Structures are given as structure tokens and as C-alpha cells.
Short mmCIF file of N, CA and C in Angstrom, two decimals:
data_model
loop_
_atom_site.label_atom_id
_atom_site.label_comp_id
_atom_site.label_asym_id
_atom_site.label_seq_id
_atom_site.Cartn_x
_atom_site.Cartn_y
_atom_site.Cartn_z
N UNK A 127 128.17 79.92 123.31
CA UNK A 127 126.93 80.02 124.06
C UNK A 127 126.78 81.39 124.73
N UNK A 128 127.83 82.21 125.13
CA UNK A 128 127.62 83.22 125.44
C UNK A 128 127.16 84.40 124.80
N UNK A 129 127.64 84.13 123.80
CA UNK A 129 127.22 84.93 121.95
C UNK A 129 125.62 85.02 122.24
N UNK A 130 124.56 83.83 122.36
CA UNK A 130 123.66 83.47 122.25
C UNK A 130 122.54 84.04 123.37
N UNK A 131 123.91 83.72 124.38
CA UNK A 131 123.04 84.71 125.98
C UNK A 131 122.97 86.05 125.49
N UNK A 132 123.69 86.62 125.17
CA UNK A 132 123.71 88.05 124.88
C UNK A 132 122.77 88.70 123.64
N UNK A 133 122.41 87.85 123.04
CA UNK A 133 121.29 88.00 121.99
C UNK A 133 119.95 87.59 122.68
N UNK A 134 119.72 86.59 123.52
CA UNK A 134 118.81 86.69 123.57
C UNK A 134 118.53 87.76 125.16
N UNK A 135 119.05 87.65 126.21
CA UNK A 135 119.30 88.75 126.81
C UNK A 135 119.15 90.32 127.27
N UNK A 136 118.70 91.04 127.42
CA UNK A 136 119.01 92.45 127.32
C UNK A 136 119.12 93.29 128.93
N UNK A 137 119.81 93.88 128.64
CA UNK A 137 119.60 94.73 130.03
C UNK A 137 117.98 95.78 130.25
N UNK A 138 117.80 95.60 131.26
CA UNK A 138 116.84 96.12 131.55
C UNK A 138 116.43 97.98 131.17
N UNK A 139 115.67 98.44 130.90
CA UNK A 139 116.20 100.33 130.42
C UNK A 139 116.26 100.77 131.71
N UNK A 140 115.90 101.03 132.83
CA UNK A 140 116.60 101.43 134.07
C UNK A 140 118.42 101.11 134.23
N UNK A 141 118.55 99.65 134.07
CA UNK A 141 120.19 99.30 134.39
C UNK A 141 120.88 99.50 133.31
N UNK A 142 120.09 99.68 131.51
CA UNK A 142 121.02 100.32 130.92
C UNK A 142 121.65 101.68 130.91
N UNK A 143 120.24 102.36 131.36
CA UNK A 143 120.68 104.07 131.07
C UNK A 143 121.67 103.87 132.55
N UNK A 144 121.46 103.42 133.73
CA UNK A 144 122.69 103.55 135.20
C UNK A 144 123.56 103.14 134.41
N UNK A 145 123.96 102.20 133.35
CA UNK A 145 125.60 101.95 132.51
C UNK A 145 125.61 102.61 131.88
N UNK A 146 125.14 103.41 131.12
CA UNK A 146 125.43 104.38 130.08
C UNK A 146 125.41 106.07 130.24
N UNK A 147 125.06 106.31 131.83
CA UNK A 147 124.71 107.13 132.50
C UNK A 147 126.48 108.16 131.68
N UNK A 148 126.19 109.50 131.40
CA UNK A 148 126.66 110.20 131.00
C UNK A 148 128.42 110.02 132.32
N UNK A 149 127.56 110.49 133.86
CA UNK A 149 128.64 110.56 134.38
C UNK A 149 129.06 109.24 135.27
N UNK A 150 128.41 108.13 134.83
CA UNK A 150 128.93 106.69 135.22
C UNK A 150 128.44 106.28 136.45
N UNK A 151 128.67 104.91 136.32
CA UNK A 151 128.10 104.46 137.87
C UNK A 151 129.12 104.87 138.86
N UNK A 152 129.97 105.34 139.39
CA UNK A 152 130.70 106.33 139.72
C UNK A 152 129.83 107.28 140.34
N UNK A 153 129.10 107.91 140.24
CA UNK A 153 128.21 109.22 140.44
C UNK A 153 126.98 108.42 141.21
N UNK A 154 126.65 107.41 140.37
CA UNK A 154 125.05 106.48 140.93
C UNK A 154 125.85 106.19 142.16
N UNK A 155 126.62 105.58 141.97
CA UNK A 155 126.99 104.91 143.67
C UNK A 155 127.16 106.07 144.94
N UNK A 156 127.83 107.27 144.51
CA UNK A 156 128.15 108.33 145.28
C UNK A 156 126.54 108.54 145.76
N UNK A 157 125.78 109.24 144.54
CA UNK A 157 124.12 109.11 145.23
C UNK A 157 123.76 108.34 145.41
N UNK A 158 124.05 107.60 145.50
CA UNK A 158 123.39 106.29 146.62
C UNK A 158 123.75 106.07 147.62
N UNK A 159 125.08 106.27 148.32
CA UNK A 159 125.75 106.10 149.58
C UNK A 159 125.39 107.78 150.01
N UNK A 160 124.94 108.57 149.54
CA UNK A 160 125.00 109.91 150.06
C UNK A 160 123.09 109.72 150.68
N UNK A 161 122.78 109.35 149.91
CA UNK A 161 121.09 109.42 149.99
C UNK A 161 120.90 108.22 151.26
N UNK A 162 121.30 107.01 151.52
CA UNK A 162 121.35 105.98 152.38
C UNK A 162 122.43 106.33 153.50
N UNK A 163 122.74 107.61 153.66
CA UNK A 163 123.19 108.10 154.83
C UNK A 163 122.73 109.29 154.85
N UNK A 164 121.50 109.75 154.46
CA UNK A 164 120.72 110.50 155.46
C UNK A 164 121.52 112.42 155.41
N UNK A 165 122.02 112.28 153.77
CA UNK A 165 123.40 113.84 153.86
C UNK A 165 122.56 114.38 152.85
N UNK A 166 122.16 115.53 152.92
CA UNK A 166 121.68 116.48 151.45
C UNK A 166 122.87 116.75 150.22
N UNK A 167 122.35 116.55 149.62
CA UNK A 167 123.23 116.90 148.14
C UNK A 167 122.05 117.06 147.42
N UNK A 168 123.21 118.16 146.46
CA UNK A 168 122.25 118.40 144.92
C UNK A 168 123.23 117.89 143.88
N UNK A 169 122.76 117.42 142.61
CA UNK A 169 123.31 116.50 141.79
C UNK A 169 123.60 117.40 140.58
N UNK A 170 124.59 117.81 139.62
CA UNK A 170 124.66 118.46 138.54
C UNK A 170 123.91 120.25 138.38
N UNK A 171 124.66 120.29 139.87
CA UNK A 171 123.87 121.65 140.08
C UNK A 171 124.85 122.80 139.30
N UNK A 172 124.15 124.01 138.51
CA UNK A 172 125.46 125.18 138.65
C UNK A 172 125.68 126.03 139.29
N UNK A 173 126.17 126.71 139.82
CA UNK A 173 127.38 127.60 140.49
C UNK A 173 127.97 128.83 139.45
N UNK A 174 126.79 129.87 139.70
CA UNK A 174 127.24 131.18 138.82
C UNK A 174 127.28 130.34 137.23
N UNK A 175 128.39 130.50 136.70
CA UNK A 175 128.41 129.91 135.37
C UNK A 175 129.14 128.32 135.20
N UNK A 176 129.28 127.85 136.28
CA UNK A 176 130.19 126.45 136.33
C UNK A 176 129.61 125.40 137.45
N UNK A 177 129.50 123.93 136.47
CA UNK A 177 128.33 123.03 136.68
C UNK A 177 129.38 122.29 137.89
N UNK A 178 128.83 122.08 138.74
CA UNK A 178 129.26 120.99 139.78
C UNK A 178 128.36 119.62 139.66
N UNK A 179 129.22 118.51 139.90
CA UNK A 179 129.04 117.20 140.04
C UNK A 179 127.67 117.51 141.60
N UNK A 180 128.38 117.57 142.24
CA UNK A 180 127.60 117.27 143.28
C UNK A 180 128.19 118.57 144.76
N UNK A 181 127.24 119.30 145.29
CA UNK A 181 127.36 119.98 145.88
C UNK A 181 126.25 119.12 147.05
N UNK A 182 127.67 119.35 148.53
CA UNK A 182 127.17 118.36 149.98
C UNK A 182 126.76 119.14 150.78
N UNK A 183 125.94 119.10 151.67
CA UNK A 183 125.63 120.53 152.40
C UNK A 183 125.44 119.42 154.05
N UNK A 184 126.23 119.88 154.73
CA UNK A 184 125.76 119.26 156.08
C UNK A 184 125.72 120.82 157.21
N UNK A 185 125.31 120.33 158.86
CA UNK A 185 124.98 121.32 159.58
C UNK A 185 126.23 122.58 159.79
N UNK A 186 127.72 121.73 159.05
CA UNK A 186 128.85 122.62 159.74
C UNK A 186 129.57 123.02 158.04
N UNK A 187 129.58 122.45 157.09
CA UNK A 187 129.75 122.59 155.84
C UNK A 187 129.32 122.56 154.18
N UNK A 188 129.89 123.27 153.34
CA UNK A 188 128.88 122.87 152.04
C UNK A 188 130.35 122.39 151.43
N UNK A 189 130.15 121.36 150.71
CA UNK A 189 130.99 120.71 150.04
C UNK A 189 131.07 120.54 148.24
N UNK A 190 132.12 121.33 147.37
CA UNK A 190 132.19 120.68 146.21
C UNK A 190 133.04 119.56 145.85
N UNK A 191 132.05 118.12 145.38
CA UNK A 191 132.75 117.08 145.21
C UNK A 191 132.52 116.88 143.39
N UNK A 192 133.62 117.05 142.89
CA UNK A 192 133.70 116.36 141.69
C UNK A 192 133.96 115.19 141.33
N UNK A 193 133.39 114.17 140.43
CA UNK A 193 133.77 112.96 140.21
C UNK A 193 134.78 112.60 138.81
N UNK A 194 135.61 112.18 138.93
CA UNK A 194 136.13 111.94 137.61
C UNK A 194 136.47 109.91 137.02
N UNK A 195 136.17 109.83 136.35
CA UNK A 195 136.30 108.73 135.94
C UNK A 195 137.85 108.47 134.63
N UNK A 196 138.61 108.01 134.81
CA UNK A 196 139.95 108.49 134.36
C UNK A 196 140.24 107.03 134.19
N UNK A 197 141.09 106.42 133.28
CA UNK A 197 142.31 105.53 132.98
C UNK A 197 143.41 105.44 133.46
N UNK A 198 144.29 104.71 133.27
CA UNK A 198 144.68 104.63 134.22
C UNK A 198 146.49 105.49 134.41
N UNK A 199 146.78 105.50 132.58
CA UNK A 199 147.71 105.98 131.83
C UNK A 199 147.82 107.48 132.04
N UNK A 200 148.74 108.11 132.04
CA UNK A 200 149.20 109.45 132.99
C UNK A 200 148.42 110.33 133.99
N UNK A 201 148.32 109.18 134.78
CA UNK A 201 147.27 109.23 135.67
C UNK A 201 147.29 110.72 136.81
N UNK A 202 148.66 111.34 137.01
CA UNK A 202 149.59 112.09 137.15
C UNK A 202 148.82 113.52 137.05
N UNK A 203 149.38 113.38 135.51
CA UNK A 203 148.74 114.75 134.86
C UNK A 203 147.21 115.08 135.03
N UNK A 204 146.97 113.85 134.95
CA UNK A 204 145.09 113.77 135.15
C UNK A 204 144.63 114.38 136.56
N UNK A 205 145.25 113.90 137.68
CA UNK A 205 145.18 114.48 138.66
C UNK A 205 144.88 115.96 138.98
N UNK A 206 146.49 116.44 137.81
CA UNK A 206 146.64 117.91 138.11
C UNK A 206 145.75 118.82 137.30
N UNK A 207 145.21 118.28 136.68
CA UNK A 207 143.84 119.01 135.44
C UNK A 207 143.37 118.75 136.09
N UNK A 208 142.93 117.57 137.21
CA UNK A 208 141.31 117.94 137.91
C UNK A 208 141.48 118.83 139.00
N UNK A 209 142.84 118.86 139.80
CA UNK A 209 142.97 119.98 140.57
C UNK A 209 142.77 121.35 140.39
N UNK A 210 143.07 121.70 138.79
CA UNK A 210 143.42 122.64 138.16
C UNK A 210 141.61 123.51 138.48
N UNK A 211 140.85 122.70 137.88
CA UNK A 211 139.26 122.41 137.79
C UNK A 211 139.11 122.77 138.84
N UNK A 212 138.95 122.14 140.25
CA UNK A 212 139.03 121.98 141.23
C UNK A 212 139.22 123.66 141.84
N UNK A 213 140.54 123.98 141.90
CA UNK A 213 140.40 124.99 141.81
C UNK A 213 139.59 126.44 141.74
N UNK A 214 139.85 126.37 140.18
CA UNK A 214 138.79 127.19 139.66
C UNK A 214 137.58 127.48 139.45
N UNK A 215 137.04 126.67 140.18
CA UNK A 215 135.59 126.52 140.71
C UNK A 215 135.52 127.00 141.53
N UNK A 216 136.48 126.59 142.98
CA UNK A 216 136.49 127.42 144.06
C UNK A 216 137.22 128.69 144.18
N UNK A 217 137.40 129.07 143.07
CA UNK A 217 138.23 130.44 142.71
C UNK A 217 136.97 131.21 142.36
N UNK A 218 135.83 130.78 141.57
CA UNK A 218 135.03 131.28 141.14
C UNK A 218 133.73 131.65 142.06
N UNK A 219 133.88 130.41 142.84
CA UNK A 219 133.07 130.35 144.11
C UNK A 219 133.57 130.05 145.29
N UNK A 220 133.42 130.99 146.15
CA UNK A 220 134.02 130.76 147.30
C UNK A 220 133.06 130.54 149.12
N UNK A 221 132.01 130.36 148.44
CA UNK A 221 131.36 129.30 149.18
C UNK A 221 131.48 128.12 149.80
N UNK A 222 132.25 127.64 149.29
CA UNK A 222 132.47 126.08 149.49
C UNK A 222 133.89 126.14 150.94
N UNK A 223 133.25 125.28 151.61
CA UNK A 223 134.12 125.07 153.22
C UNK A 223 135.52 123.94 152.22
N UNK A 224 134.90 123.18 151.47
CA UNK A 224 135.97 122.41 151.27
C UNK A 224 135.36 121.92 149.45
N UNK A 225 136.77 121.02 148.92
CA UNK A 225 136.27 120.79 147.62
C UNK A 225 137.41 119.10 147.37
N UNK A 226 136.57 118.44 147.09
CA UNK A 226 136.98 117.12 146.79
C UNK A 226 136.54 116.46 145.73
N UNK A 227 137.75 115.92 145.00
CA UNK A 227 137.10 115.31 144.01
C UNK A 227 138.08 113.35 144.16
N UNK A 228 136.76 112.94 143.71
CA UNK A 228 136.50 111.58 143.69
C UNK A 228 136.97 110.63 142.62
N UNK A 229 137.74 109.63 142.47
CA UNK A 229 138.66 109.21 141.64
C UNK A 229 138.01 107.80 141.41
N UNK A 230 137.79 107.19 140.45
CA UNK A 230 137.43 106.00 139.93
C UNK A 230 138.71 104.65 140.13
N UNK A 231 139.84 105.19 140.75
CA UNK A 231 141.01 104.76 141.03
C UNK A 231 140.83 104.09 142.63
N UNK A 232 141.70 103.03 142.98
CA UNK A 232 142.39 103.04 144.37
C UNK A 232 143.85 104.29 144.03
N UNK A 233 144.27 104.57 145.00
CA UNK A 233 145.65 105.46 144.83
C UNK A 233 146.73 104.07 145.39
N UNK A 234 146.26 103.95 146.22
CA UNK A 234 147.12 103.57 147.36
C UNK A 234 147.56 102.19 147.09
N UNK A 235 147.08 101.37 146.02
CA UNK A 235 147.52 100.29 144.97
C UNK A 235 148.32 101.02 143.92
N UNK A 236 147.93 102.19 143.63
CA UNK A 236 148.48 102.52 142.31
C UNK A 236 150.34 103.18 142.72
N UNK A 237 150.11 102.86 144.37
CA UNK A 237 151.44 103.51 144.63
C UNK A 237 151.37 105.60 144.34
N UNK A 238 150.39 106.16 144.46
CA UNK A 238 150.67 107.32 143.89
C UNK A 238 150.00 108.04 145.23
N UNK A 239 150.86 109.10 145.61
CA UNK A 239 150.97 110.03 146.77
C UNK A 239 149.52 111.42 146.72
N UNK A 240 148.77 111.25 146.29
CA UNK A 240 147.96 112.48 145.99
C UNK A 240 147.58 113.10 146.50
N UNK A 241 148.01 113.00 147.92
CA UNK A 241 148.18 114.32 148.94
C UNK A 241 149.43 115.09 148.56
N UNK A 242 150.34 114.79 148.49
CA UNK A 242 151.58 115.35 147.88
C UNK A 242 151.45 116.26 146.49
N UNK A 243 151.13 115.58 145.62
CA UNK A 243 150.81 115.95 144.34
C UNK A 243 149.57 117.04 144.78
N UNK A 244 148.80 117.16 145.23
CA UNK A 244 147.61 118.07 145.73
C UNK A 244 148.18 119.33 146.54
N UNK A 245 149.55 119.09 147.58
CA UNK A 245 149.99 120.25 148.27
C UNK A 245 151.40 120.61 147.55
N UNK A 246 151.97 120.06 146.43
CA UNK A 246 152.76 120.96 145.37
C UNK A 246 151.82 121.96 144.86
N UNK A 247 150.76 121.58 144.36
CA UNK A 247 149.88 122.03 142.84
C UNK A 247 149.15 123.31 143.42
N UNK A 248 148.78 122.94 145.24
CA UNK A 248 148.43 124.41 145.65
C UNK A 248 149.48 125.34 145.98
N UNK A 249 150.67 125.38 146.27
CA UNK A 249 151.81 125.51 146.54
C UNK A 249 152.21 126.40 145.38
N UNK A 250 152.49 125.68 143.88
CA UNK A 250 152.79 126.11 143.00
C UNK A 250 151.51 127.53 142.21
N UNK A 251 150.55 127.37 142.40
CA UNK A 251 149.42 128.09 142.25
C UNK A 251 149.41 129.11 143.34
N UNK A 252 149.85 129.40 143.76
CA UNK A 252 149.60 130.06 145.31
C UNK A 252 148.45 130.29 145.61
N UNK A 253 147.90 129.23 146.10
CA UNK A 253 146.84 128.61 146.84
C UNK A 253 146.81 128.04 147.73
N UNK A 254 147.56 128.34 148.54
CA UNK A 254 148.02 127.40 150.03
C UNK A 254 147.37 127.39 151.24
N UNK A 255 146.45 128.45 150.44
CA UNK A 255 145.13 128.57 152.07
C UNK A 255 143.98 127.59 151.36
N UNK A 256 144.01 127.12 150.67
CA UNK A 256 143.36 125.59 150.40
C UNK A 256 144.12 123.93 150.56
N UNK A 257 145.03 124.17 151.17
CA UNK A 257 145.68 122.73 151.99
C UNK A 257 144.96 122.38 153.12
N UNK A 258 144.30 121.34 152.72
CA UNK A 258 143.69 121.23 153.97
C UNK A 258 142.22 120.97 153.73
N UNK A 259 141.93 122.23 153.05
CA UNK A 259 139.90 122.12 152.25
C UNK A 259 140.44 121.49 150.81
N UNK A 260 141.66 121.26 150.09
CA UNK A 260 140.81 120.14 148.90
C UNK A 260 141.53 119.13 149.08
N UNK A 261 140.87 118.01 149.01
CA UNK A 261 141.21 116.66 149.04
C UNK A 261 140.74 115.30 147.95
N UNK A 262 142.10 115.11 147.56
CA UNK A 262 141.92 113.90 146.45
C UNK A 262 141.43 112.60 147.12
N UNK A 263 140.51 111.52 147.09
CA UNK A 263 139.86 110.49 147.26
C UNK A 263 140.10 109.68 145.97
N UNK A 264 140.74 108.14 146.56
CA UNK A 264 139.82 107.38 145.98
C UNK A 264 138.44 106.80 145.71
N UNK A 265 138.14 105.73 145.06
CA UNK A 265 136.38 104.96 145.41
C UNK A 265 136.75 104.57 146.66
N UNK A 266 137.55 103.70 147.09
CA UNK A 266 137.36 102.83 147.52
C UNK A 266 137.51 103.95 149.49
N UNK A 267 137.94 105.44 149.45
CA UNK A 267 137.72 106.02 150.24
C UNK A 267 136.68 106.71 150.70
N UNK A 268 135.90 106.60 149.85
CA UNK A 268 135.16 107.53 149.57
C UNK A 268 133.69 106.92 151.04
N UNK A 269 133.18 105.81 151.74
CA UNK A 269 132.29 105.54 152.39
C UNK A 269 133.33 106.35 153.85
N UNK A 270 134.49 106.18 153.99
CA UNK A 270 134.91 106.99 155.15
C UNK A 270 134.57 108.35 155.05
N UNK A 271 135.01 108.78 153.75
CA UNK A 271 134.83 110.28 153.91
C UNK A 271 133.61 110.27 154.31
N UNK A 272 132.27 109.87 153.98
CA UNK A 272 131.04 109.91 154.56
C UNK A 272 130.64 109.93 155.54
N UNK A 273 131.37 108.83 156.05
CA UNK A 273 130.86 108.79 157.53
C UNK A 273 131.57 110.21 158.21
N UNK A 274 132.41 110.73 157.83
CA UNK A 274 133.28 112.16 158.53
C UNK A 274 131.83 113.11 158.50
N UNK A 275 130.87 113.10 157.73
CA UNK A 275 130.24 113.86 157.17
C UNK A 275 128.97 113.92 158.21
N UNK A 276 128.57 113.21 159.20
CA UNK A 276 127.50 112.89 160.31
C UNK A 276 127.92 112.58 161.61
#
């Protein structure tokens, strides 16, 4: 019978393209908790030659937040490629007060330290005057960081 729901069924074209949305509901939810708290952002903006997810602009900071949507399998390495990213964005641009990127993950179930892993990787890069401005988030952190933001 479920076979049958699903045939006769369809998602709506608004709630399909939000599921099929290139950078995921992941991103919809971020603009949506960003827009229903009253914070400016621009969405898929670029930056000289390199596209940002979402650039935050409040009265005391401008913020690059990248979103990544990741599995769950060397979750590790994944980290350190988005740091890597992360980075070099703000290597490229140095505008940005701070740079965070946003994880489709809890951490803190997954048992994994990503403040640690975040102050090796600047450490090892010698980048250590960014401890402090980039910060790994989970989803499920991500409405605190907001509220930091007003």
C-alpha cells in the first residue's frame, strides 16, 4: 500500500526543488533561522573569485559560514578538507571577522573533538592567528550560534 501512496502522491514543486535543492535542506533551514531572527545574510554570494555559502553581516561582524553536508565515514578527513577550504577563502579574503562552517552532523554524539582537530590544522598550517575566528558547528549548534549573533 505504500507502493500505491507513492504513485498516486507527489510532492509538491516548491517542497520538491527545497529536497533536491543543490545545497540541501541544510542551507534552507540555515536561511530560515537566519531570516526569522532578524540577521542579514547574502546566500551563494562570490568573494573576488571564490563562491561563499553564506556571508553574515551583523553591527560588530561579517561572517563566512560554509555549509557542508557529509556522511558519516572518514568523517575526520572531511573535516580537514573543509578547514582546508575554510581557510583559503579567508586567505583569499580577509574581510571576514570570523569563518564557520556548518556540519550536517551532531559532533558531540559522534564522540569527535572538532575544536581540537580545528586548532592542530591551524597550528599545522601556520595559521594560529585564526584560533578563535574559525569554528566547526554542528546542526544541532547551530540556533546558539545565532542567538550569539544579536
Amino acid at each position: 500500500t505504500e507502493m500505491c501512496a507513492g504513485l498516486i502522491y507527489k510532492l509538491s514543486n516548491e517542497l520538491s526543488s527545497f529536497v533536491t535543492f543543490n545545497d540541501g535542506l541544510l542551507s534552507i533551514a540555515v536561511a530560515w533561522l537566519l531570516e526569522n531572527s532578524g540577521i542579514e545574510w547574502e546566500f551563494s554570494s562570490y568573494q573576488d573569485t571564490m563562491e561563499c555559502d553564506f556571508i553574515i553581516s551583523t553591527t560588530e561582524q561579517k561572517i563566512l559560514l560554509e555549509c557542508k553536508r557529509v556522511e558519516i565515514s572518514n568523517i575526520e578527513v572531511k573535516v580537514k578538507k573543509s578547514l582546508e577550504q575554510l581557510v583559503s577563502h579567508m586567505n583569499v579574503n580577509n574581510n571576514f571577522d570570523k569563518g564557520v562552517i556548518l556540519f550536517n552532523l551532531n559532533f558531540e554524539k559522534l564522540g569527535l573533538n572538532v575544536s581540537d582537530i580545528s586548532s592542530n590544522f591551524l597550528e599545522k598550517v601556520k595559521r594560529v592567528d585564526l584560533i578563535g575566528k574559525v569554528q566547526i558547528l554542528g546542526f544541532d549548534d547551530f540556533p546558539t550560534f545565532v542567538e550569539t549573533l544579536y
